[in-house]
XYZ file of N, CA and C in Angstrom:
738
model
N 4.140 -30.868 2.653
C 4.154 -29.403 2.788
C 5.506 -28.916 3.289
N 5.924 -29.871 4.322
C 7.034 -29.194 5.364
C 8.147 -28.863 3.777
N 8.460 -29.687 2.831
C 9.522 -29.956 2.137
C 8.858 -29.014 1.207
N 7.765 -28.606 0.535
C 7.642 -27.543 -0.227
C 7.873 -26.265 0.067
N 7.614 -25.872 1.666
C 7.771 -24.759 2.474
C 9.625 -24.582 2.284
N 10.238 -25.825 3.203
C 11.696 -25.343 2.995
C 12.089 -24.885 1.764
N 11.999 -25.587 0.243
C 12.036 -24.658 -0.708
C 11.698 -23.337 -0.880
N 10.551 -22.942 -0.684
C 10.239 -21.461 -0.862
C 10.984 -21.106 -0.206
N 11.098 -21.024 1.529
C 11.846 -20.301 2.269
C 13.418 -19.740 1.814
N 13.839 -21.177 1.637
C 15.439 -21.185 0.879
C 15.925 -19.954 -0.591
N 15.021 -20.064 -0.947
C 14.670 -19.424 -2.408
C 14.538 -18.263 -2.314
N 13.203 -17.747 -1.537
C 12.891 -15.789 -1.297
C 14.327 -15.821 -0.219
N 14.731 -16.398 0.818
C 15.566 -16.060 1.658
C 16.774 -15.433 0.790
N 17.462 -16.781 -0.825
C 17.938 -16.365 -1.022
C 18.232 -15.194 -1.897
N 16.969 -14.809 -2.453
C 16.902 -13.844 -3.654
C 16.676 -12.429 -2.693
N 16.536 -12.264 -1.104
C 16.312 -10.969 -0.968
C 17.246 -10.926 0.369
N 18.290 -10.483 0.200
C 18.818 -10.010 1.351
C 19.829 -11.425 1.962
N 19.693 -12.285 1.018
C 20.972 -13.613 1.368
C 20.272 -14.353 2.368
N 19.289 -14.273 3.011
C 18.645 -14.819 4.565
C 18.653 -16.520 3.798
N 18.971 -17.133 4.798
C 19.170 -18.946 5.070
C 17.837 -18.764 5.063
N 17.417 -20.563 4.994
C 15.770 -21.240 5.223
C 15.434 -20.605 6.875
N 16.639 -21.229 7.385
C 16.190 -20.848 8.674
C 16.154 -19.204 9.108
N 16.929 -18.418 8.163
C 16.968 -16.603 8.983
C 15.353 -16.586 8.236
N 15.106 -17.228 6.717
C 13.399 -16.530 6.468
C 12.307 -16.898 7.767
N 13.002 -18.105 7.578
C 11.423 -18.896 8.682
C 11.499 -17.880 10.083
N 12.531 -17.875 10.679
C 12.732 -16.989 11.723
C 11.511 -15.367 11.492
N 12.316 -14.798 10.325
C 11.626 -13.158 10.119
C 9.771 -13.420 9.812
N 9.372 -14.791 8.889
C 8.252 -15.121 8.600
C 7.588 -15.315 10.228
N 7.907 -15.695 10.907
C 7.249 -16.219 12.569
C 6.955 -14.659 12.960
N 8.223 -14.039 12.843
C 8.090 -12.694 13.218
C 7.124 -11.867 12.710
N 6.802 -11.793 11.444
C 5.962 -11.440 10.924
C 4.555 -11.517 11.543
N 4.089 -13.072 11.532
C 3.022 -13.780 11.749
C 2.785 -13.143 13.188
N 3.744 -13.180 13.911
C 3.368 -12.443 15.529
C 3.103 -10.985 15.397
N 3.383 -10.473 14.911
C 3.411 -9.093 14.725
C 1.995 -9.034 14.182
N 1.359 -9.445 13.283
C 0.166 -9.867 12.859
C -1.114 -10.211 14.235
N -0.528 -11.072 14.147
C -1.163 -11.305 15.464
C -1.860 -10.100 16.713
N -0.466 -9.924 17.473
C -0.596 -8.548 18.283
C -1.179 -7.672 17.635
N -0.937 -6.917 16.233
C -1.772 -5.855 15.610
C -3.429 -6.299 16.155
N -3.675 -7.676 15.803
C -5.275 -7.864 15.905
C -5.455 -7.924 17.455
N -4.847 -8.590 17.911
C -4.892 -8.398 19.483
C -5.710 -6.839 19.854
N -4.389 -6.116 19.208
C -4.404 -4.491 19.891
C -6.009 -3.767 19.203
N -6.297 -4.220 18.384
C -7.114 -3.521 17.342
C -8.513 -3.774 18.244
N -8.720 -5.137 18.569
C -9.787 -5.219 19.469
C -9.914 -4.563 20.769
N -8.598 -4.799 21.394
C -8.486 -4.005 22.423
C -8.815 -2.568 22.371
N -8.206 -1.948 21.573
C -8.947 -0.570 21.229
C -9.956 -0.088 20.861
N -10.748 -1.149 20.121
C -12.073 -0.699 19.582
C -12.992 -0.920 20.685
N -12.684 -2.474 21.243
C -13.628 -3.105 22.315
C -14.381 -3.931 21.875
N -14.485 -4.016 20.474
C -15.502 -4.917 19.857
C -14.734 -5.364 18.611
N -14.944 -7.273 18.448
C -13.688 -8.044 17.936
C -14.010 -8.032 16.204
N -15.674 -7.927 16.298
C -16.647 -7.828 14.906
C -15.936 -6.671 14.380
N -15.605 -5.655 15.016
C -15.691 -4.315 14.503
C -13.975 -4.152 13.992
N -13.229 -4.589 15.050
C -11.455 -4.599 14.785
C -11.205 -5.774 13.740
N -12.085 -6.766 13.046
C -11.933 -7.345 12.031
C -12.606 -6.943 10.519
N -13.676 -5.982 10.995
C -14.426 -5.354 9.760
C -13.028 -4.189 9.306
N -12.274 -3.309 10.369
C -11.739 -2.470 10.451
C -10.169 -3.035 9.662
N -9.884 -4.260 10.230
C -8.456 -4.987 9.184
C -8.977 -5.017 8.143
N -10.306 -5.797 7.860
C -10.248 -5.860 6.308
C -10.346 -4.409 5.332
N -10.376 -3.741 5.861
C -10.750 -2.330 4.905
C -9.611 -1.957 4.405
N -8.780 -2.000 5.861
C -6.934 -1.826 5.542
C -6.242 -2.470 4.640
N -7.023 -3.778 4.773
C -6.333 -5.009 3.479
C -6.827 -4.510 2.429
N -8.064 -4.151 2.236
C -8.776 -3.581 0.943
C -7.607 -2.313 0.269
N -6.999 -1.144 1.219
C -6.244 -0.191 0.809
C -5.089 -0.911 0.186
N -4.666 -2.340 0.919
C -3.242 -2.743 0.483
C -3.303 -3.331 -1.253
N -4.604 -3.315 -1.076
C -4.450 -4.018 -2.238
C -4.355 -3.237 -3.730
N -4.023 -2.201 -3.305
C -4.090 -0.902 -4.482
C -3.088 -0.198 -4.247
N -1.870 -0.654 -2.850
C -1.138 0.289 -2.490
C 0.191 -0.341 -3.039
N 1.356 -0.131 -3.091
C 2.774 -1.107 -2.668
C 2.844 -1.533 -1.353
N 2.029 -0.248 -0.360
C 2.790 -0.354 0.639
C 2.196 -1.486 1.521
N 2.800 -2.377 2.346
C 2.304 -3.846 3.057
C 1.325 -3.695 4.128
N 0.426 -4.228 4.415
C -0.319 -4.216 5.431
C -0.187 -4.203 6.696
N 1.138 -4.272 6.907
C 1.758 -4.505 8.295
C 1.926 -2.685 8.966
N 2.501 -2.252 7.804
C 2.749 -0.681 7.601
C 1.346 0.033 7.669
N -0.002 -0.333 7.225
C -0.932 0.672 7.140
C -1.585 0.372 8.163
N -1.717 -1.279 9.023
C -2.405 -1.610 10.161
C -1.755 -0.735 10.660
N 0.206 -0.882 11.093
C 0.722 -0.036 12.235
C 0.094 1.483 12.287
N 0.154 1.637 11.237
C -0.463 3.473 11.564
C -1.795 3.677 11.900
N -2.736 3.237 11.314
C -4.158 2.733 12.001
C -3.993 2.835 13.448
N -3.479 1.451 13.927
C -3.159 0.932 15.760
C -2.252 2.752 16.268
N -1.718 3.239 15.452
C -0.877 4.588 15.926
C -2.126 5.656 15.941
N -2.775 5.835 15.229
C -4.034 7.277 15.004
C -4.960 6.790 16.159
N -5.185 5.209 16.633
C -6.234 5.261 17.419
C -5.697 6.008 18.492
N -4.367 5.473 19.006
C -4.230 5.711 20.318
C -4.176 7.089 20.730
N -3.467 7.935 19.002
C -3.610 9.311 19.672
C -4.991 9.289 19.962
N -6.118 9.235 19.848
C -7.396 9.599 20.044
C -8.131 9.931 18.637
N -7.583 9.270 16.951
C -8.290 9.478 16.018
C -9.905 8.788 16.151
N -11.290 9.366 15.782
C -11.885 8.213 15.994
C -12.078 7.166 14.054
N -12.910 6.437 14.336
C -12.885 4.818 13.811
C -13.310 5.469 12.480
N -13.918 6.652 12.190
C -14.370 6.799 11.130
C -13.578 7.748 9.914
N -12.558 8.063 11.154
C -11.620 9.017 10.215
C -10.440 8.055 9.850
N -10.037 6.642 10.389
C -9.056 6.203 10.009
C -8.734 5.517 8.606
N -9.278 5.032 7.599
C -9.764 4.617 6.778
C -9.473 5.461 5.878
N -10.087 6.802 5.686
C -10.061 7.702 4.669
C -8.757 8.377 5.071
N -7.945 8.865 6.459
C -6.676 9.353 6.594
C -6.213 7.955 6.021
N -5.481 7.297 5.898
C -4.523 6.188 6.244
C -4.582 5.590 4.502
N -5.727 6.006 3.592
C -5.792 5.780 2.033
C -5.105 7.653 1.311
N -5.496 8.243 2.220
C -5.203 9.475 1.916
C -3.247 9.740 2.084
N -3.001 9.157 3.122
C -1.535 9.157 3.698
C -0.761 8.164 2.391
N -1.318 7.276 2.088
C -0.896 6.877 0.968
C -0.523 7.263 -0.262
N -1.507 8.119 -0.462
C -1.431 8.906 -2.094
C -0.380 9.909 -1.295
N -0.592 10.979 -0.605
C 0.341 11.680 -0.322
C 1.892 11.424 -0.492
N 2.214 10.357 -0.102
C 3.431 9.812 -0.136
C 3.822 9.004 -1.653
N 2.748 9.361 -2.375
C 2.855 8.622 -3.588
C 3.569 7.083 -3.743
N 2.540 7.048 -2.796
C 2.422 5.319 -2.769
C 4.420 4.672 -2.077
N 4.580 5.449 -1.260
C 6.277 5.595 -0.986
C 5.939 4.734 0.657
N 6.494 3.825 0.920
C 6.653 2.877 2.123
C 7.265 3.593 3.002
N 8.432 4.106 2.744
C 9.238 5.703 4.033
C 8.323 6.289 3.892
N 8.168 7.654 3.037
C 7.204 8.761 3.511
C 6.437 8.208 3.785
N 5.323 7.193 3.412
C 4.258 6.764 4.461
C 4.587 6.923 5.755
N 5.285 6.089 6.179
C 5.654 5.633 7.258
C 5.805 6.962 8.188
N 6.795 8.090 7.502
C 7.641 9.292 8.200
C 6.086 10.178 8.347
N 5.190 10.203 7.318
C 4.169 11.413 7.299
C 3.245 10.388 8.558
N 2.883 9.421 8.432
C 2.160 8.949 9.652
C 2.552 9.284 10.953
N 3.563 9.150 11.015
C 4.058 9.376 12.529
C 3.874 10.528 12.789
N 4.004 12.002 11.643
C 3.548 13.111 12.032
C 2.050 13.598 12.192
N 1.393 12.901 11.129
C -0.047 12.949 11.865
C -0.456 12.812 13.090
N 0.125 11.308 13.792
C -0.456 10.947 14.463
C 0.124 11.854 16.344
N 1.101 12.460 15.731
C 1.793 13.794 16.671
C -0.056 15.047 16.839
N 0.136 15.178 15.617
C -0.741 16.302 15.685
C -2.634 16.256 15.671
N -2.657 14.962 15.624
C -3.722 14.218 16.299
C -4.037 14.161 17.655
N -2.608 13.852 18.275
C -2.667 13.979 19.585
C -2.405 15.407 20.481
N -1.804 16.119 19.469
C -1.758 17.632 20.174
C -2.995 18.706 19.733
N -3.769 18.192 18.755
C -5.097 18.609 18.659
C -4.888 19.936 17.477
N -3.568 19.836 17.163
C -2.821 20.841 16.628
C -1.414 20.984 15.508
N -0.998 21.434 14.585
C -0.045 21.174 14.181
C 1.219 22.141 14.442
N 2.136 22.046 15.288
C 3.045 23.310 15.198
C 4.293 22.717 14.551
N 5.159 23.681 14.099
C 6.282 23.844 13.345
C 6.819 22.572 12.937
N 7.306 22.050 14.116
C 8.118 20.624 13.753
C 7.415 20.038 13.128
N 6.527 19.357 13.276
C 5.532 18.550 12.694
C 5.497 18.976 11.163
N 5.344 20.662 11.016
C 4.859 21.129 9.652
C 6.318 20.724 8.516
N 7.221 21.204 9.234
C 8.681 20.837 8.681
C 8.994 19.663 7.960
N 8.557 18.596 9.409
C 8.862 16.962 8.461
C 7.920 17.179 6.997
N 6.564 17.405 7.619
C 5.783 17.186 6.785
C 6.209 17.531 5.188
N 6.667 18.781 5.286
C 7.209 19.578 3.873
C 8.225 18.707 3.335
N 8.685 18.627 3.950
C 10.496 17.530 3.832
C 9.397 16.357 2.874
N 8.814 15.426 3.624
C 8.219 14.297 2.763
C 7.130 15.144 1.333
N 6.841 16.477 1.141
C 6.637 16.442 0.121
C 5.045 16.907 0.070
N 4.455 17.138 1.614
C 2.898 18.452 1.370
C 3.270 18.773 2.770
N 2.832 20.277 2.518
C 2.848 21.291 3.042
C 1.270 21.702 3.201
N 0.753 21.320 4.495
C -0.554 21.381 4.628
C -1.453 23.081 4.601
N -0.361 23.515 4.924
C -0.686 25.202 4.715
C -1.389 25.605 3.737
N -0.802 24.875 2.431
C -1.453 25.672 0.980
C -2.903 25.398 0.784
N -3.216 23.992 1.242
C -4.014 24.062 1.168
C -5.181 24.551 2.014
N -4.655 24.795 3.339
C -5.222 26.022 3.878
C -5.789 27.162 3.658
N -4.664 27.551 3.390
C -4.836 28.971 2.915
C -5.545 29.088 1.689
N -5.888 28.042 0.834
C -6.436 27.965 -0.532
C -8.075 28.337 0.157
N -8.445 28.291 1.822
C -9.566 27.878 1.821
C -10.087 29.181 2.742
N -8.830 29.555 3.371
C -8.848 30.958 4.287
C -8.978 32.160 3.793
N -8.004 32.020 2.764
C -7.638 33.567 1.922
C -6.352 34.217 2.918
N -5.981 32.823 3.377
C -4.796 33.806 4.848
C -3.569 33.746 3.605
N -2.312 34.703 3.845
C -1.281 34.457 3.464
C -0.517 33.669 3.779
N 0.477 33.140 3.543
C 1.370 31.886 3.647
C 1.722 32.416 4.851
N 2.074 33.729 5.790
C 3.103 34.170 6.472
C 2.067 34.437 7.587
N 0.725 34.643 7.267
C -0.308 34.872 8.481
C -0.545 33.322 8.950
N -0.875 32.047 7.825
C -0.942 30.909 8.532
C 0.326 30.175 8.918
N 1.667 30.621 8.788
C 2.816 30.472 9.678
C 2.636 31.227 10.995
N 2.144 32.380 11.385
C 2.065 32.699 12.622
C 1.141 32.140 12.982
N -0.146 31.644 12.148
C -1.371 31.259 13.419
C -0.695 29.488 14.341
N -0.108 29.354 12.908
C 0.470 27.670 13.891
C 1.774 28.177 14.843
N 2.104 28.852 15.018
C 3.192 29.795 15.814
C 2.526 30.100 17.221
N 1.176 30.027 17.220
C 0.096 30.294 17.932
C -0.727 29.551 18.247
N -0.178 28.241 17.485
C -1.293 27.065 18.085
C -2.452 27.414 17.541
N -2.737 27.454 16.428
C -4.461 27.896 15.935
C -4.729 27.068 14.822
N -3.465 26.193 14.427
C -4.049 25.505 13.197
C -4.400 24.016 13.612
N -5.557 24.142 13.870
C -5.950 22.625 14.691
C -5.706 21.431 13.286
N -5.559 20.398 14.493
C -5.960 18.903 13.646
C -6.729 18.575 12.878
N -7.910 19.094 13.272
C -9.253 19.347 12.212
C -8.836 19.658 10.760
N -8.307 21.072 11.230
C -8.126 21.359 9.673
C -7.042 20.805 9.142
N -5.917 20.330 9.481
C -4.775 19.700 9.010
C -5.474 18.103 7.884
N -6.679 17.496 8.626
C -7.116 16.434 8.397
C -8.100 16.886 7.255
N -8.694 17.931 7.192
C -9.297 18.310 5.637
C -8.050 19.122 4.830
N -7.118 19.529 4.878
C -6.183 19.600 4.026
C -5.282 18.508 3.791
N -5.549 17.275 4.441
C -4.664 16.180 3.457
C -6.074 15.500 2.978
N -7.264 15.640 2.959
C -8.371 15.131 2.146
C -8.423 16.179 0.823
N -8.232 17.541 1.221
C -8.352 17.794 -0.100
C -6.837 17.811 -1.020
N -5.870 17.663 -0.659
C -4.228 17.545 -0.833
C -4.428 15.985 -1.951
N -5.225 15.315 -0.982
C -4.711 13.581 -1.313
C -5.778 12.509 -1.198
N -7.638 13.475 -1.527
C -8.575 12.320 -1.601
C -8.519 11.601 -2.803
N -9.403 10.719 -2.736
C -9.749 9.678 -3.696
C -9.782 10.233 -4.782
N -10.689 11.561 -5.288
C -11.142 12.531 -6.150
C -9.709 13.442 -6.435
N -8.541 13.519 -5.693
C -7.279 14.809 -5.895
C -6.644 13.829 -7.346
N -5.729 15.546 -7.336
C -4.823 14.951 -8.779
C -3.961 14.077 -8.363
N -3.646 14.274 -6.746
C -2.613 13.520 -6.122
C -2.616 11.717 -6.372
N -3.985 11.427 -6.355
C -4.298 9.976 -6.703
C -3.501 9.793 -7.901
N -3.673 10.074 -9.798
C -3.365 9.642 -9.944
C -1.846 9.877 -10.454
N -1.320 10.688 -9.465
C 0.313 10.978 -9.491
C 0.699 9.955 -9.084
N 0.229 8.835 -7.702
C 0.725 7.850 -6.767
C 0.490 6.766 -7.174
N -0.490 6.778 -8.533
C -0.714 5.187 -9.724
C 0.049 5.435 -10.536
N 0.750 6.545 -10.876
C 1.497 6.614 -12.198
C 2.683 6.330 -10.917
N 3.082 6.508 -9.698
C 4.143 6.592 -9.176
C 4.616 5.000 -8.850
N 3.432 4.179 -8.558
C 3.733 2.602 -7.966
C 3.856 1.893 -9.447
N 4.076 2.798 -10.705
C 4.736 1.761 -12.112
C 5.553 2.016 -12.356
N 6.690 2.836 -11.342
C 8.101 2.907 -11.715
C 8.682 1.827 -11.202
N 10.162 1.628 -11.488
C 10.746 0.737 -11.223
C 10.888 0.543 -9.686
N 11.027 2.011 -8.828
C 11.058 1.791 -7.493
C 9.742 1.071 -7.016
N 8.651 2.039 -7.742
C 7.174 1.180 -7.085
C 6.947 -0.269 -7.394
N 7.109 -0.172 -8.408
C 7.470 -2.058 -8.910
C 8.168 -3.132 -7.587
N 9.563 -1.914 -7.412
C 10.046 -3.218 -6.464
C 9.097 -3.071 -5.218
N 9.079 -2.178 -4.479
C 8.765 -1.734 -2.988
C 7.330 -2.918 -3.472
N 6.737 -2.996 -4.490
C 5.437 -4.091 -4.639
C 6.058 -5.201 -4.493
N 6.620 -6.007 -5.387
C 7.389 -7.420 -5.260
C 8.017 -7.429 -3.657
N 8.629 -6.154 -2.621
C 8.901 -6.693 -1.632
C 7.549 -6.623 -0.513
N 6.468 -5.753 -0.662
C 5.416 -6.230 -0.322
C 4.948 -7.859 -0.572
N 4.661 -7.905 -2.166
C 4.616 -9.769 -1.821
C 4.945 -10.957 -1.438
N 6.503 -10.685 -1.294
C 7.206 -11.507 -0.079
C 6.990 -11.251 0.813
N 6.713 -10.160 1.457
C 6.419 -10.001 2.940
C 5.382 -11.031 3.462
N 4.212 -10.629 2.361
C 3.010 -11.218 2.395
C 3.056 -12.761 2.786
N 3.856 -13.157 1.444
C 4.028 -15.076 1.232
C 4.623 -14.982 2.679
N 5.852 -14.236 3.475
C 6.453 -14.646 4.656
C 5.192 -15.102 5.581
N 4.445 -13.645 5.699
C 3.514 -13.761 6.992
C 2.538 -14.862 6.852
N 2.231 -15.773 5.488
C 1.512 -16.468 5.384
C 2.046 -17.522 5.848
N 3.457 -18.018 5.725
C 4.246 -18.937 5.424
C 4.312 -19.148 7.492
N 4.939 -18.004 7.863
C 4.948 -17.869 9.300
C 3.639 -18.182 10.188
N 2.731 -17.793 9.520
C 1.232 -18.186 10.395
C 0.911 -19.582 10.322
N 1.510 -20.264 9.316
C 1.620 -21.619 9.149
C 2.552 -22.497 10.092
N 3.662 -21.577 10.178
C 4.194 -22.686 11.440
C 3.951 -22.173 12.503
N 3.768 -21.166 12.611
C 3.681 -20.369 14.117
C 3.252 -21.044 15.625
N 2.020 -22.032 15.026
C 1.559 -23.032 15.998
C 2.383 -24.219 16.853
N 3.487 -24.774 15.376
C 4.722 -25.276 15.477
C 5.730 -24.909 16.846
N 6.183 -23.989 15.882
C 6.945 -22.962 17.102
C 6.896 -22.803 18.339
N 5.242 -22.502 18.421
C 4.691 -21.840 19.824
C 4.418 -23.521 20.782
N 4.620 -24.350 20.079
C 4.882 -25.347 20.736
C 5.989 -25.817 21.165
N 6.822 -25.540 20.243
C 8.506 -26.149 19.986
C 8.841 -25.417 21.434
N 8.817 -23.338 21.901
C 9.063 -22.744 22.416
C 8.743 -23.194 23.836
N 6.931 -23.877 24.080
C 6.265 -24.041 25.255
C 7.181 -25.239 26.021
N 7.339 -26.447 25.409
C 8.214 -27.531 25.839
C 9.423 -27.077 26.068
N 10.087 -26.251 25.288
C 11.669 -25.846 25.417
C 11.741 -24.768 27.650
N 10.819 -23.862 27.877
C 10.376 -23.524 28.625
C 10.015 -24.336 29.648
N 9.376 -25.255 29.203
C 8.662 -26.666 30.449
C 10.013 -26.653 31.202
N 10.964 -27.273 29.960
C 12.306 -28.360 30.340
C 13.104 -28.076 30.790
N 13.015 -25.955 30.726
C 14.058 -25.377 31.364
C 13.961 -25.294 32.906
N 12.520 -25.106 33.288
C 11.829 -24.783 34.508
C 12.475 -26.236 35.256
N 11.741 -27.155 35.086
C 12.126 -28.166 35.468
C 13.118 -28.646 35.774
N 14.289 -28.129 35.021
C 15.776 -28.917 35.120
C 16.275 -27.388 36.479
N 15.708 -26.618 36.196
C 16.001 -25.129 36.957
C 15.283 -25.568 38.302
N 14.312 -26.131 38.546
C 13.613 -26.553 40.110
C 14.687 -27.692 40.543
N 15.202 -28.551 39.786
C 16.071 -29.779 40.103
C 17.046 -29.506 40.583
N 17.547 -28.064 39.623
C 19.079 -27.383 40.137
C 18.798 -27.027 41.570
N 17.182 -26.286 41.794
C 17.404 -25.375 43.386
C 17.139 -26.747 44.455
N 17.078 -27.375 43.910
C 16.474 -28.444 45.250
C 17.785 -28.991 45.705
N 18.475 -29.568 45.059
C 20.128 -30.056 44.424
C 20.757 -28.928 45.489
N 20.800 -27.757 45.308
C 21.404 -26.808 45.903
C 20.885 -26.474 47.243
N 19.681 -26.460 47.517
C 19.287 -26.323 49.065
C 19.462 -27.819 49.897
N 19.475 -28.932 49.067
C 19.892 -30.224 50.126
C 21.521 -29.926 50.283
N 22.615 -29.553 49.530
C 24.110 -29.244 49.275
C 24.099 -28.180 50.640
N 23.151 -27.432 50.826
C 23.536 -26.073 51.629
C 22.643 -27.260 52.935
N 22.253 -28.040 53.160
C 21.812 -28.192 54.423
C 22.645 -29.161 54.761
C-alpha cells in the first residue's frame, strides 16, 4: 500500500499546484483532521453522536450532486448551528445555498457566511443584504413578490430592522428550492468548464482526505513519540541544569 499511496500522492501533488509526495501527504493529514474536528464539533453541538452522524451523511448526500466538497458544506452546517439555526432547517438552507450560488465553491462559501450573520442577528440589515446582491440574490424580490411592498418600502423596513431571518430563510427557499428555476440554472452551471474543474478539484480533495485518514493514525503516532522524546530529553536538560546551579 505504502508504495501505491506514494505514487498517487506524487502524481495529484504533481498535477495540482506542483505539491511534492510529501507537501500532498502533509495537506491530505490536514484534511483528515479537519474531518475529524468537524465530527467532533457536530456531536458536540447536537449532543447526540447517532444524530451528528445521520446529520454528516445528508451533507454527503448534498455533495454528491454538488461540485462543491464536503468539507465546505459541513463547515457551513457547524457555522448555522452555532448561530442558533435549528437541525431541521440546516439541510434544506445549506442544499438551497448551493443552487443559489449556482453550484459556485466562493459564493457558497461568501453567501454562507452571510446567512449565518443574519441567523444570528435574527435579522437582515444592509451589509449583509449588499454582499448578498454582490454574490448574485437579492432576497428582497422575493419578498416583496410576497408582501406587495415596494422595493424602496422593503429597503426601509430592513433600515428598521423588520426584515427578520425568518423571512430571509423562505426567500432563499423560494429563490433556490429543490422545485425553483434556480435548480436547474446550477445543473446546467456545474457542466461548464469552470464547474467541471471546481468538480475534479473536489475529487482530489476527496482521494486527499481519504488518503490522509489512512495515515493519520501513522502520524498521530510518529507526532506522540516525537513529543515523548522531546519531554524527556527537556526533563534531562532541567535536572542537568539545577545540579550545574547547585
Amino acid at each position: 500500500f505504502g508504495s501505491v499511496a506514494g505514487q498517487v500522492a506524487a502524481s495529484v501533488g504533481a498535477a495540482f499546484g506542483g505539491l511534492s509526495a510529501v507537501g500532498f501527504t502533509q495537506w491530505a493529514i490536514g484534511l483528515a483532521a479537519e474531518t475529524s474536528k468537524i465530527n467532533a464539533q457536530f456531536t458536540a453541538l447536537i449532543g447526540n453522536a447517532s444524530q451528528a452522524e445521520q446529520l454528516l451523511q445528508q451533507i454527503k448526500d448534498i455533495g454528491r450532486t454538488s461540485v462543491i466538497d464536503n468539507q465546505s458544506l459541513a463547515g457551513a452546517a457547524r457555522t448555522f448551528m452555532a448561530a442558533g439555526m435549528s437541525i431541521d432547517e440546516l439541510v434544506p438552507t445549506i442544499r438551497a445555498l448551493t443552487i443559489a450560488g449556482l453550484d459556485n465553491r466562493e459564493a457558497f462559501q461568501g453567501m454562507a457566511m452571510q446567512f449565518a450573520k443574519i441567523i444570528s442577528q435574527g435579522k437582515v440589515q444592509g451589509d449583509e443584504l449588499a454582499i448578498l446582491t454582490e454574490w448574485g440574490w437579492n432576497p428582497l424580490n422575493q419578498i416583496i413578490a410576497k408582501t406587495g411592498e415596494t422595493m424602496a418600502e422593503a429597503r426601509k423596513r430592513v433600515e428598521q430592522g423588520g426584515v427578520t431571518a425568518r423571512e430571509v430563510s423562505q426567500a432563499l427557499q423560494d429563490f433556490a428550492g429543490a422545485n425553483s428555476k434556480m435548480a436547474g440554472a446550477a445543473a446546467a452551471a456545474s457542466q461548464t468548464l469552470s464547474g467541471q474543474y471546481q468538480a475534479l478539484q473536489k475529487d482530489v480533495q476527496a482521494l486527499a482526505t481519504a488518503f490522509g485518514q489512512r495515515v493519520e493514525p501513522a502520524a498521530l503516532a510518529t507526532v506522540e513519540a516525537l513529543r515523548s522524546m522531546v519531554e524527556m530529553v527537556s526533563g534531562v536538560d532541567s535536572r542537568a541544569a539545577i545540579a550545574a546551579a547547585q
